[in-house]
Short mmCIF file of C-alpha atoms in Angstrom, two decimals:
data_model
loop_
_atom_site.label_atom_id
_atom_site.label_comp_id
_atom_site.label_asym_id
_atom_site.label_seq_id
_atom_site.Cartn_x
_atom_site.Cartn_y
_atom_site.Cartn_z
CA MET A 1 -1.89 13.93 -11.99
CA SER A 2 1.26 15.25 -13.66
CA PHE A 3 4.67 15.20 -12.00
CA LEU A 4 4.95 19.00 -11.69
CA ASN A 5 1.38 19.37 -10.37
CA PHE A 6 2.18 16.68 -7.82
CA LEU A 7 5.24 18.57 -6.58
CA ARG A 8 3.28 21.83 -6.48
CA ASP A 9 0.43 20.29 -4.47
CA GLU A 10 2.74 18.47 -2.07
CA SER A 11 5.04 21.42 -1.42
CA ASN A 12 4.23 25.10 -1.60
CA ALA A 13 7.96 25.75 -1.60
CA PHE A 14 8.33 24.00 -4.94
CA GLY A 15 5.54 26.00 -6.46
CA VAL A 16 6.58 29.45 -5.24
CA ARG A 17 10.11 29.82 -3.85
CA LEU A 18 11.84 27.47 -6.28
CA LEU A 19 9.91 28.86 -9.23
CA ILE A 20 11.25 32.31 -8.33
CA LEU A 21 14.79 30.99 -7.87
CA PHE A 22 14.91 29.10 -11.19
CA SER A 23 13.27 32.00 -12.98
CA LEU A 24 16.00 34.20 -11.57
CA VAL A 25 18.57 31.73 -12.91
CA GLY A 26 16.94 31.96 -16.34
CA LEU A 27 16.89 35.75 -16.16
CA ILE A 28 20.59 35.87 -15.30
CA SER A 29 21.34 33.41 -18.12
CA GLY A 30 19.48 35.67 -20.52
CA LEU A 31 21.40 38.66 -19.22
CA ILE A 32 24.69 36.81 -19.81
CA ILE A 33 23.71 36.15 -23.43
CA ALA A 34 22.58 39.77 -23.88
CA VAL A 35 25.92 41.02 -22.58
CA ILE A 36 27.80 38.69 -24.94
CA ILE A 37 25.72 39.71 -27.98
CA THR A 38 26.00 43.45 -27.31
CA SER A 39 29.74 43.17 -26.68
CA ALA A 40 30.41 41.29 -29.94
CA GLY A 41 30.45 44.35 -32.14
CA GLY A 42 33.75 43.80 -33.89
CA ASN A 43 35.58 46.41 -31.78
CA SER A 44 39.02 45.16 -30.71
CA LYS A 45 38.97 47.25 -27.52
CA VAL A 46 37.79 45.59 -24.34
CA ASN A 47 34.52 46.94 -22.91
CA PHE A 48 35.44 46.86 -19.21
CA LYS A 49 31.93 47.82 -18.16
CA ASN A 50 30.44 44.81 -19.95
CA LEU A 51 33.29 42.61 -18.74
CA ILE A 52 32.57 43.49 -15.11
CA LEU A 53 28.83 42.96 -15.68
CA PHE A 54 29.61 39.61 -17.32
CA GLY A 55 31.71 38.55 -14.30
CA ILE A 56 29.00 39.59 -11.85
CA CYS A 57 26.38 37.65 -13.85
CA ILE A 58 28.55 34.51 -13.94
CA ALA A 59 29.14 34.65 -10.17
CA ALA A 60 25.42 35.24 -9.51
CA TYR A 61 24.48 32.40 -11.89
CA VAL A 62 26.76 29.87 -10.14
CA ARG A 63 25.64 30.89 -6.65
CA ILE A 64 21.90 31.06 -7.30
CA ARG A 65 21.77 27.94 -9.51
CA LYS A 66 23.58 25.83 -6.91
CA TYR A 67 21.32 27.12 -4.15
CA ALA A 68 18.21 26.47 -6.28
CA MET A 69 19.31 22.92 -7.17
CA ASP A 70 20.15 22.11 -3.52
CA GLU A 71 16.81 23.51 -2.37
CA SER A 72 14.99 21.58 -5.10
CA SER A 73 16.61 18.30 -4.02
CA SER A 74 15.81 19.02 -0.38
CA VAL A 75 12.17 19.83 -1.12
CA VAL A 76 11.64 16.77 -3.34
CA GLU A 77 13.25 14.35 -0.88
CA GLY A 78 11.07 15.86 1.83
CA VAL A 79 7.97 15.34 -0.33
CA ILE A 80 8.93 11.71 -1.00
CA THR A 81 9.57 11.01 2.68
CA LYS A 82 6.24 12.60 3.63
CA LEU A 83 4.45 10.58 0.93
CA ARG A 84 6.09 7.29 2.00
CA ILE A 85 5.14 7.86 5.64
CA ARG A 86 1.60 8.86 4.66
CA ILE A 87 1.09 5.72 2.57
CA CYS A 88 2.65 3.50 5.27
CA ASP A 89 0.33 5.09 7.82
CA LYS A 90 -2.68 4.31 5.62
CA ILE A 91 -1.45 0.74 5.15
CA ARG A 92 -1.33 0.14 8.91
CA HIS A 93 -4.91 1.46 9.25
CA ALA A 94 -6.22 -0.79 6.46
CA GLU A 95 -7.89 -4.12 7.14
CA LEU A 96 -5.82 -7.28 6.61
CA VAL A 97 -7.98 -8.61 3.78
CA SER A 98 -7.57 -5.32 1.85
CA VAL A 99 -3.77 -5.41 2.21
CA GLU A 100 -3.75 -9.02 1.03
CA ASP A 101 -5.91 -8.10 -1.99
CA ILE A 102 -3.60 -5.26 -3.06
CA GLY A 103 -0.49 -7.44 -2.74
CA LYS A 104 3.00 -6.78 -1.46
CA GLU A 105 4.46 -6.27 -4.94
CA ARG A 106 2.35 -3.16 -5.57
CA PHE A 107 3.41 -1.64 -2.28
CA TYR A 108 7.07 -2.36 -3.01
CA THR A 109 6.80 -0.94 -6.53
CA CYS A 110 5.13 2.27 -5.37
CA LEU A 111 7.21 2.95 -2.26
CA ALA A 112 10.54 1.93 -3.78
CA GLN A 113 10.62 2.14 -7.57
CA ASP A 114 8.04 4.88 -8.20
CA THR A 115 9.35 7.19 -5.48
CA MET A 116 12.88 6.67 -6.82
CA THR A 117 11.67 7.62 -10.31
CA VAL A 118 10.18 10.84 -8.91
CA SER A 119 13.42 11.61 -7.08
CA GLU A 120 15.57 11.07 -10.19
CA ALA A 121 13.22 13.16 -12.31
CA ALA A 122 13.34 16.02 -9.83
CA LYS A 123 17.14 16.15 -10.03
CA VAL A 124 17.07 16.37 -13.84
CA VAL A 125 14.08 18.69 -14.05
CA SER A 126 15.43 21.08 -11.43
CA GLY A 127 16.72 23.31 -14.26
CA LEU A 128 13.56 23.02 -16.35
CA PHE A 129 12.12 26.24 -14.96
CA SER A 130 15.25 28.26 -15.73
CA SER A 131 15.42 26.70 -19.21
CA THR A 132 11.76 27.57 -19.84
CA PHE A 133 12.32 31.10 -18.61
CA LEU A 134 15.39 31.41 -20.83
CA LEU A 135 13.36 30.20 -23.83
CA ILE A 136 10.82 32.93 -23.08
CA VAL A 137 13.59 35.53 -22.83
CA GLY A 138 14.98 34.31 -26.16
CA PHE A 139 11.63 34.63 -27.91
CA LEU A 140 11.07 38.08 -26.41
CA TYR A 141 14.45 39.16 -27.73
CA ILE A 142 13.44 37.86 -31.18
CA ALA A 143 10.23 39.95 -30.84
CA TYR A 144 12.37 42.97 -30.05
CA LEU A 145 14.44 42.42 -33.21
CA SER A 146 11.54 41.47 -35.53
CA THR A 147 7.84 41.14 -34.82
CA PRO A 148 7.20 38.94 -37.92
CA ALA A 149 10.07 36.66 -36.86
CA PHE A 150 8.55 36.38 -33.40
CA TYR A 151 5.08 35.46 -34.66
CA THR A 152 6.59 32.99 -37.13
CA SER A 153 8.63 31.32 -34.37
CA ILE A 154 5.68 31.20 -31.96
CA GLY A 155 3.34 29.81 -34.65
CA LEU A 156 5.70 27.05 -35.70
CA THR A 157 6.42 26.24 -32.04
CA GLY A 158 2.67 25.95 -31.37
CA VAL A 159 2.31 23.41 -34.20
CA ALA A 160 5.27 21.49 -32.76
CA VAL A 161 3.68 21.43 -29.29
CA VAL A 162 0.44 19.94 -30.69
CA ILE A 163 2.37 17.20 -32.51
CA TYR A 164 4.51 16.60 -29.41
CA ARG A 165 1.46 16.19 -27.16
CA ARG A 166 0.02 13.59 -29.52
CA ILE A 167 3.23 11.54 -29.52
CA SER A 168 3.76 11.93 -25.75
CA GLY A 169 0.16 10.80 -25.07
CA GLU A 170 0.88 7.49 -26.81
CA LEU A 171 4.16 7.30 -24.92
CA GLU A 172 2.45 7.74 -21.55
CA ARG A 173 -0.02 4.91 -22.31
CA ASP A 174 2.87 2.58 -23.15
CA LEU A 175 4.71 3.57 -19.98
CA ILE A 176 1.60 2.80 -17.90
CA GLN A 177 1.31 -0.65 -19.50
CA ALA A 178 5.01 -1.26 -18.86
CA SER A 179 4.54 -0.25 -15.22
CA LEU A 180 1.62 -2.68 -14.77
CA GLN A 181 3.61 -5.48 -16.36
CA GLU A 182 6.54 -4.66 -14.09
CA ASN A 183 4.22 -5.07 -11.10
CA ARG A 184 3.51 -8.61 -12.29
CA PHE A 185 7.23 -9.26 -12.59
CA PHE A 186 7.83 -8.11 -9.03
CA GLY A 187 4.98 -10.35 -7.89
CA LEU A 188 6.74 -13.34 -9.47
CA LEU A 189 10.04 -12.20 -7.99
CA ASN A 190 8.36 -12.19 -4.59
CA HIS A 191 7.23 -15.79 -5.21
CA LEU A 192 10.76 -16.72 -6.25
CA LEU A 193 12.18 -15.46 -2.95
CA ASP A 194 9.37 -16.67 -0.67
CA GLY A 195 9.13 -20.04 -2.43
CA PHE A 196 12.87 -20.54 -2.91
CA LYS A 197 12.96 -23.78 -0.93
CA GLU A 198 10.10 -25.33 -2.87
CA LEU A 199 11.62 -24.38 -6.24
CA LYS A 200 15.04 -25.60 -5.17
CA LEU A 201 13.63 -29.03 -4.37
CA SER A 202 12.07 -29.51 -7.80
CA ARG A 203 13.98 -28.70 -10.99
CA LYS A 204 10.86 -29.37 -13.04
CA LYS A 205 8.85 -26.89 -11.01
CA SER A 206 11.72 -24.39 -11.05
CA ASP A 207 12.14 -24.58 -14.84
CA ASP A 208 8.40 -24.20 -15.43
CA PHE A 209 8.29 -21.17 -13.12
CA LEU A 210 11.23 -19.50 -14.88
CA ASP A 211 10.65 -20.45 -18.51
CA ASN A 212 6.87 -20.20 -18.77
CA HIS A 213 6.07 -17.46 -16.29
CA LEU A 214 8.86 -15.25 -14.94
CA LYS A 215 10.78 -15.13 -18.23
CA ALA A 216 7.59 -14.55 -20.23
CA THR A 217 6.57 -11.68 -17.97
CA ALA A 218 10.08 -10.19 -18.13
CA ASN A 219 10.07 -10.44 -21.94
CA GLU A 220 6.66 -8.75 -22.17
CA THR A 221 7.93 -5.98 -19.89
CA GLU A 222 11.01 -5.63 -22.10
CA GLU A 223 8.87 -5.31 -25.25
CA LEU A 224 6.67 -2.65 -23.66
CA LYS A 225 9.71 -0.72 -22.49
CA LYS A 226 11.34 -0.98 -25.92
CA ARG A 227 8.17 0.34 -27.53
CA SER A 228 7.97 3.23 -25.08
CA SER A 229 11.69 3.96 -25.61
CA GLU A 230 11.12 4.11 -29.38
CA LYS A 231 8.31 6.63 -28.90
CA LEU A 232 10.51 8.51 -26.46
CA SER A 233 13.22 8.70 -29.11
CA GLN A 234 10.63 10.06 -31.54
CA VAL A 235 9.73 12.78 -29.05
CA VAL A 236 13.34 13.80 -28.43
CA ILE A 237 14.36 13.68 -32.11
CA PHE A 238 11.24 15.58 -33.14
CA ALA A 239 11.95 18.37 -30.66
CA GLN A 240 15.57 18.73 -31.79
CA THR A 241 14.74 18.47 -35.50
CA PHE A 242 12.00 21.06 -35.21
CA PHE A 243 14.38 23.72 -33.91
CA TYR A 244 16.95 22.89 -36.56
CA CYS A 245 14.21 23.31 -39.16
CA LEU A 246 13.14 26.57 -37.49
CA MET A 247 16.70 27.84 -37.78
CA GLY A 248 16.86 26.76 -41.44
CA PHE A 249 13.52 28.44 -42.10
CA MET A 250 14.82 31.70 -40.65
CA ILE A 251 17.99 31.56 -42.77
CA PHE A 252 16.70 30.31 -46.12
CA ILE A 253 13.00 31.20 -46.36
CA PHE A 254 12.19 34.03 -43.95
CA PRO A 255 14.43 36.67 -45.71
CA THR A 256 12.68 35.98 -49.03
CA VAL A 257 9.27 36.71 -47.50
CA ILE A 258 10.02 39.45 -44.96
CA ASP A 259 12.34 42.42 -45.46
CA ILE A 260 14.82 42.23 -42.58
CA GLU A 261 18.26 43.66 -41.89
CA SER A 262 21.09 41.14 -42.20
CA THR A 263 22.45 42.10 -38.75
CA ASP A 264 19.04 41.44 -37.15
CA LEU A 265 18.75 38.15 -39.02
CA ILE A 266 22.18 37.08 -37.76
CA GLN A 267 21.17 37.90 -34.19
CA ILE A 268 17.88 36.01 -34.57
CA VAL A 269 19.68 32.95 -35.91
CA THR A 270 22.25 33.27 -33.08
CA ILE A 271 19.45 33.33 -30.51
CA ILE A 272 17.78 30.28 -32.09
CA LEU A 273 21.14 28.50 -32.20
CA PHE A 274 21.70 29.30 -28.54
CA ILE A 275 18.19 28.13 -27.65
CA THR A 276 18.75 24.89 -29.56
CA SER A 277 22.08 24.05 -27.96
CA GLY A 278 21.33 25.34 -24.47
CA PRO A 279 17.92 25.53 -22.77
CA LEU A 280 16.22 23.42 -25.44
CA SER A 281 18.72 20.58 -25.01
CA GLU A 282 18.19 20.70 -21.25
CA ALA A 283 14.42 20.74 -21.63
CA VAL A 284 14.38 17.92 -24.19
CA GLY A 285 16.80 15.88 -22.05
CA ALA A 286 14.35 16.19 -19.16
CA LEU A 287 11.40 14.85 -21.21
CA PRO A 288 12.07 11.11 -20.62
CA TYR A 289 12.32 11.69 -16.89
CA VAL A 290 9.15 13.78 -16.84
CA GLU A 291 7.15 11.15 -18.76
CA ARG A 292 8.32 8.34 -16.47
CA ALA A 293 7.70 10.52 -13.42
CA ASN A 294 4.15 11.23 -14.65
CA VAL A 295 3.45 7.50 -14.70
CA ALA A 296 5.10 7.02 -11.29
CA VAL A 297 3.04 9.86 -9.80
CA ASN A 298 -0.15 8.35 -11.24
CA ASN A 299 0.76 5.00 -9.65
CA LEU A 300 1.40 6.67 -6.29
CA CYS A 301 -1.80 8.72 -6.42
CA THR A 302 -3.85 5.69 -7.46
CA MET A 303 -2.38 3.68 -4.60
CA GLU A 304 -3.08 6.45 -2.08
CA LYS A 305 -6.65 6.94 -3.31
CA GLU A 306 -7.25 3.19 -3.08
CA LEU A 307 -5.93 3.17 0.48
CA GLU A 308 -8.03 6.23 1.33
CA ARG A 309 -11.11 4.40 0.05
CA ILE A 310 -10.51 1.24 2.08
CA THR A 311 -9.44 3.12 5.24
CA ALA A 312 -12.15 5.80 5.14
CA GLY A 313 -13.10 6.52 8.74
CA LEU A 314 -10.98 3.71 10.22
CA GLU A 315 -8.25 5.97 11.63
CA GLU A 316 -10.77 8.20 13.37
CA LEU A 317 -12.51 5.12 14.79
CA GLU A 318 -9.20 3.83 16.18
CA LYS A 319 -8.37 7.19 17.76
CA SER A 320 -11.81 7.48 19.37
CA ALA A 321 -12.08 3.80 20.20
CA ILE A 322 -14.56 2.89 22.93
CA LYS A 323 -12.88 1.17 25.86
CA ILE A 324 -14.10 -2.29 26.78
CA ARG A 325 -14.32 -3.98 30.15
CA PRO A 326 -11.77 -6.57 31.36
CA PHE A 327 -12.20 -9.93 29.72
CA GLN A 328 -14.74 -12.35 31.15
CA SER A 329 -16.14 -14.10 28.10
CA LEU A 330 -15.99 -14.07 24.32
CA ARG A 331 -18.78 -15.48 22.19
CA CYS A 332 -19.24 -15.98 18.45
CA GLU A 333 -22.75 -16.38 17.10
CA GLY A 334 -23.16 -17.58 13.52
CA ILE A 335 -20.04 -15.87 12.15
CA THR A 336 -19.06 -16.60 8.54
CA PHE A 337 -16.30 -15.52 6.19
CA ASP A 338 -15.73 -15.85 2.43
CA TYR A 339 -12.45 -15.75 0.56
CA ARG A 340 -13.09 -14.24 -2.85
CA GLY A 341 -11.00 -14.08 -6.02
CA LYS A 342 -10.23 -11.05 -8.19
CA GLY A 343 -13.56 -11.49 -9.93
CA GLN A 344 -15.30 -11.70 -6.54
CA GLU A 345 -16.04 -15.39 -7.06
CA LYS A 346 -16.25 -17.35 -3.81
CA LEU A 347 -13.11 -19.47 -3.30
CA PHE A 348 -13.49 -20.65 0.29
CA HIS A 349 -16.16 -20.37 2.97
CA ILE A 350 -16.19 -20.99 6.71
CA GLY A 351 -19.14 -20.92 9.07
CA PRO A 352 -21.57 -20.43 10.46
CA ILE A 353 -19.54 -20.81 13.66
CA ASP A 354 -20.81 -20.72 17.24
CA PHE A 355 -18.02 -20.56 19.79
CA GLU A 356 -17.45 -19.41 23.37
CA LEU A 357 -14.28 -18.72 25.34
CA LYS A 358 -14.24 -17.91 29.05
CA ALA A 359 -11.59 -16.16 31.11
CA GLY A 360 -8.89 -18.49 32.44
CA GLU A 361 -9.67 -21.35 30.05
CA VAL A 362 -7.16 -23.38 28.07
CA VAL A 363 -8.91 -24.50 24.88
CA PHE A 364 -7.38 -26.66 22.14
CA LEU A 365 -8.60 -26.54 18.53
CA MET A 366 -7.80 -29.40 16.18
CA GLY A 367 -8.68 -30.17 12.57
CA GLY A 368 -7.23 -31.16 9.22
CA ASN A 369 -5.46 -28.94 6.73
CA GLY A 370 -7.88 -26.62 4.97
CA ALA A 371 -10.49 -26.94 7.69
CA GLY A 372 -10.38 -23.15 8.27
CA LYS A 373 -8.56 -22.99 11.62
CA SER A 374 -6.18 -20.15 10.73
CA THR A 375 -9.00 -18.18 9.09
CA PHE A 376 -11.12 -18.64 12.21
CA LEU A 377 -8.28 -17.30 14.39
CA LYS A 378 -8.06 -14.19 12.20
CA LEU A 379 -11.82 -13.72 12.58
CA LEU A 380 -11.65 -14.24 16.32
CA THR A 381 -8.82 -11.72 16.78
CA GLY A 382 -10.54 -9.08 14.64
CA LEU A 383 -8.05 -9.26 11.76
CA TYR A 384 -10.88 -10.36 9.46
CA GLN A 385 -14.42 -9.03 9.71
CA PRO A 386 -17.27 -11.59 9.64
CA ALA A 387 -19.50 -11.54 6.58
CA ASP A 388 -22.42 -12.53 8.84
CA GLY A 389 -22.94 -13.11 12.53
CA GLU A 390 -21.63 -11.31 15.60
CA ILE A 391 -18.75 -11.55 18.06
CA TYR A 392 -19.59 -10.60 21.65
CA TRP A 393 -17.09 -9.41 24.27
CA ASN A 394 -18.62 -9.76 27.74
CA ASP A 395 -22.05 -9.95 26.04
CA ARG A 396 -21.43 -6.70 24.15
CA ALA A 397 -21.20 -6.87 20.35
CA VAL A 398 -17.83 -6.07 18.83
CA SER A 399 -18.29 -3.14 16.45
CA PRO A 400 -16.12 -0.74 14.41
CA GLN A 401 -16.27 1.61 17.42
CA ASN A 402 -14.58 -0.85 19.81
CA ILE A 403 -12.68 -3.18 17.44
CA ALA A 404 -9.29 -1.52 18.18
CA ALA A 405 -9.72 -2.00 21.93
CA TYR A 406 -10.93 -5.55 21.28
CA ARG A 407 -7.86 -6.48 19.22
CA ALA A 408 -5.53 -5.13 21.89
CA ASN A 409 -6.52 -8.03 24.19
CA PHE A 410 -4.90 -10.65 21.92
CA SER A 411 -1.35 -11.84 21.62
CA ALA A 412 -1.15 -14.19 18.63
CA ILE A 413 1.61 -16.40 17.27
CA MET A 414 0.17 -17.45 13.93
CA GLN A 415 1.71 -20.00 11.54
CA ASP A 416 2.93 -17.12 9.34
CA TYR A 417 4.10 -15.12 12.37
CA HIS A 418 6.55 -12.33 11.54
CA LEU A 419 9.41 -11.79 13.97
CA PHE A 420 10.42 -8.13 14.10
CA GLU A 421 14.02 -7.14 14.80
CA ARG A 422 13.04 -5.45 18.07
CA LEU A 423 10.32 -5.25 20.70
CA TYR A 424 7.76 -2.56 19.85
CA GLY A 425 5.33 -0.85 22.20
CA THR A 426 6.74 -2.38 25.38
CA GLY A 427 8.29 0.72 26.95
CA THR A 428 11.21 0.20 29.29
CA ILE A 429 12.71 -3.30 28.98
CA ASP A 430 13.34 -5.37 32.11
CA LEU A 431 16.71 -6.74 30.98
CA ASP A 432 16.99 -9.20 33.89
CA ARG A 433 13.62 -10.70 33.02
CA ALA A 434 14.57 -10.78 29.33
CA GLU A 435 17.83 -12.58 30.10
CA GLU A 436 16.04 -15.11 32.32
CA MET A 437 13.46 -15.88 29.58
CA LEU A 438 16.16 -16.23 26.91
CA HIS A 439 17.99 -18.68 29.15
CA ARG A 440 14.78 -20.60 29.79
CA MET A 441 14.14 -20.83 26.03
CA GLN A 442 17.79 -21.85 25.43
CA LEU A 443 18.32 -18.79 23.25
CA ASP A 444 20.83 -16.91 25.40
CA HIS A 445 23.71 -18.34 23.35
CA LYS A 446 21.98 -17.32 20.07
CA THR A 447 20.72 -13.79 20.71
CA SER A 448 20.12 -11.15 23.36
CA ILE A 449 17.76 -8.24 23.97
CA ARG A 450 19.46 -4.86 24.12
CA GLU A 451 18.39 -1.97 26.30
CA ASP A 452 16.63 -0.28 23.37
CA GLY A 453 14.53 -3.42 22.78
CA SER A 454 16.37 -4.62 19.68
CA PHE A 455 17.45 -8.23 19.26
CA GLN A 456 21.14 -8.92 18.83
CA SER A 457 20.20 -11.41 16.06
CA ILE A 458 17.08 -12.96 14.55
CA THR A 459 18.99 -15.35 12.28
CA LEU A 460 17.47 -18.39 13.97
CA SER A 461 15.88 -21.71 13.07
CA ALA A 462 12.08 -21.94 12.71
CA GLY A 463 11.74 -23.45 16.19
CA GLN A 464 14.03 -20.86 17.75
CA LYS A 465 12.09 -18.03 16.13
CA LYS A 466 8.86 -19.42 17.59
CA ARG A 467 10.50 -19.55 21.04
CA LEU A 468 11.66 -15.94 20.66
CA ALA A 469 8.11 -15.08 19.58
CA LEU A 470 6.91 -16.59 22.85
CA ILE A 471 9.17 -14.14 24.71
CA VAL A 472 7.72 -11.27 22.66
CA SER A 473 4.26 -12.50 23.65
CA GLU A 474 5.31 -12.39 27.30
CA PHE A 475 6.29 -8.74 26.98
CA ASP A 476 2.99 -7.98 25.20
CA ASP A 477 1.21 -9.28 28.33
CA CYS A 478 -2.26 -9.63 26.76
CA ASN A 479 -5.38 -11.23 28.24
CA ILE A 480 -5.83 -13.88 25.52
CA CYS A 481 -2.96 -15.87 24.02
CA ILE A 482 -3.43 -17.45 20.59
CA PHE A 483 -1.01 -20.18 19.46
CA ASP A 484 -1.36 -21.66 15.97
CA GLU A 485 0.67 -24.90 15.90
CA TRP A 486 3.39 -23.30 18.09
CA ALA A 487 4.83 -26.65 19.16
CA ALA A 488 5.01 -28.10 15.65
CA ASP A 489 8.56 -26.80 15.15
CA GLN A 490 9.83 -27.73 18.63
CA ASP A 491 11.75 -30.75 19.88
CA PRO A 492 10.10 -33.13 22.41
CA GLY A 493 11.62 -31.30 25.38
CA PHE A 494 10.14 -27.94 24.45
CA ARG A 495 6.81 -29.51 23.52
CA LYS A 496 6.59 -30.96 27.00
CA PHE A 497 7.60 -27.60 28.50
CA PHE A 498 4.98 -25.75 26.43
CA TYR A 499 2.03 -28.00 27.31
CA GLU A 500 2.85 -29.12 30.85
CA GLU A 501 4.64 -26.03 32.24
CA TYR A 502 4.02 -22.90 30.18
CA LEU A 503 0.28 -23.23 29.50
CA PRO A 504 -0.56 -24.07 33.16
CA LEU A 505 1.60 -21.07 34.16
CA LEU A 506 -0.41 -18.79 31.86
CA LYS A 507 -3.63 -20.11 33.33
CA GLN A 508 -2.30 -19.57 36.84
CA ARG A 509 -1.60 -15.94 35.93
CA GLY A 510 -5.20 -15.51 34.75
CA LYS A 511 -4.49 -15.69 31.04
CA THR A 512 -6.83 -17.36 28.54
CA VAL A 513 -5.36 -19.68 25.92
CA LEU A 514 -6.65 -20.87 22.55
CA ALA A 515 -4.15 -23.19 20.85
CA VAL A 516 -4.38 -24.97 17.51
CA THR A 517 -2.65 -28.32 18.02
CA HIS A 518 -2.53 -31.95 16.95
CA ASP A 519 -0.40 -33.15 19.85
CA ASP A 520 -3.00 -35.61 21.19
CA ARG A 521 -0.63 -36.89 23.92
CA TYR A 522 -1.03 -33.49 25.62
CA TYR A 523 -4.79 -33.09 25.21
CA HIS A 524 -5.17 -33.73 28.93
CA THR A 525 -3.66 -30.29 29.66
CA ALA A 526 -6.65 -28.50 28.07
CA ASP A 527 -9.93 -27.63 29.71
CA ARG A 528 -11.77 -28.19 26.43
CA ILE A 529 -10.96 -29.60 23.01
CA LEU A 530 -12.81 -28.53 19.87
CA LYS A 531 -12.63 -29.90 16.36
CA MET A 532 -12.95 -27.93 13.14
CA GLU A 533 -14.19 -29.63 9.97
CA TYR A 534 -15.31 -28.06 6.69
CA GLY A 535 -15.26 -24.57 8.15
CA LYS A 536 -17.36 -25.40 11.24
CA ILE A 537 -16.49 -26.09 14.89
CA ASN A 538 -17.82 -29.08 16.80
CA GLY A 539 -17.07 -30.63 20.15
CA TYR A 540 -14.33 -33.27 20.24
CA SER A 541 -14.54 -36.73 21.68
CA GLU A 542 -12.11 -39.66 21.21
#
């Protein structure tokens, strides 16, 4: 989809009201030029009638152009905001595995860089309509002066448009390749920031990452952008050179072929000169922005279509979700899951898994790294969908119709848990309770919870963040609490508190707990202990 079609489809105002406004600007500009040309007759006396008309046209031009540009900016920023919200809404309805497959870098590129490109293009192209209209007025005036001159100008312009489209087609392909390569660069940049600690510890690893990967990708991006810039220069220079040649043709060749009055020829050349230095320059100057915006719009539309494909029907299912009965039991029968690569090759497999969890239980899950514990927790909580097998809630199969209600029963602190800067979805905050929990977690001197639910600070250590996450879990108040190695980042005092005070308290309140842990000295606090090996769960015995 082209940039202008995108704006037209996203906003009726851009297609109708602004088109009228910018056309009016072009009409007034043409009127100004007509007044100037008709007044330049060699008479030394001032034509007050034309002078007044000239002043009125200037005032109207300034007022209407400013209003049109302000309206254009307002409409485009509104379109971008609407698009960003729409894509973010589709992201939150997508399944976790789909979001992981797309990758954060593509989301960042689309929602940040591509939308910014569209915004910048809109500011530059805001006068494109008036310039186009003014070009039309100029050609019509040439037709009024000389029909042969008009047909000659239109014919040569048509040839130029065909050549331009050929060059710009190659340009657009190069810009698309540059955009894809830039996505790869942002992916590596994401690794640089997320893996900063690991790279900082190893100079050898850091140098390899920079020299053989990030730098190579950046250089490839640079080459693609240079190539597209060269083609862009060809487009701009061709457009300017064509009109210079058109003017030369009218001066040197046209009079030898067509009988034309010298005064008409001078006016025609004046019009072409005006077109070249005015509306043409503005239109040609907008070309680079339009080409880049076309690529950005294609990226955005591709992203949205991809999200529409993977979220088809999911939003409606969530809105019409079937309610489920209060938790009594949860059972997995033969569930499996496969991690697959870009080529759909199988990278990792867990299952089949048979598992049961009853209300009020405290169950510990142990197992080595890579055994599949975290993947199993994502399956159990409905974040991943089983490839085979079924999950039963109170003996009723979990299905797309009740998955949203099913997920709402879990509060999970995973190993890659993200701590938001505020409490979401909790309604009115009990500040006394919040203060008491912060004190209990020894966080009251580090942060606080404001009345609007925001945290005063989340600049905390890993262990402190996990303790704050525990407070968030308390406010979520869900039936089943999932803890993936929660105590691993805690000191001995908080480990003891977690196992011997907090988990029994949850059980006393009727909560069900499933905790991944290797703290064998506290295994006595669990009702059951399970072991996961090679993607399967077995009973545990010492």
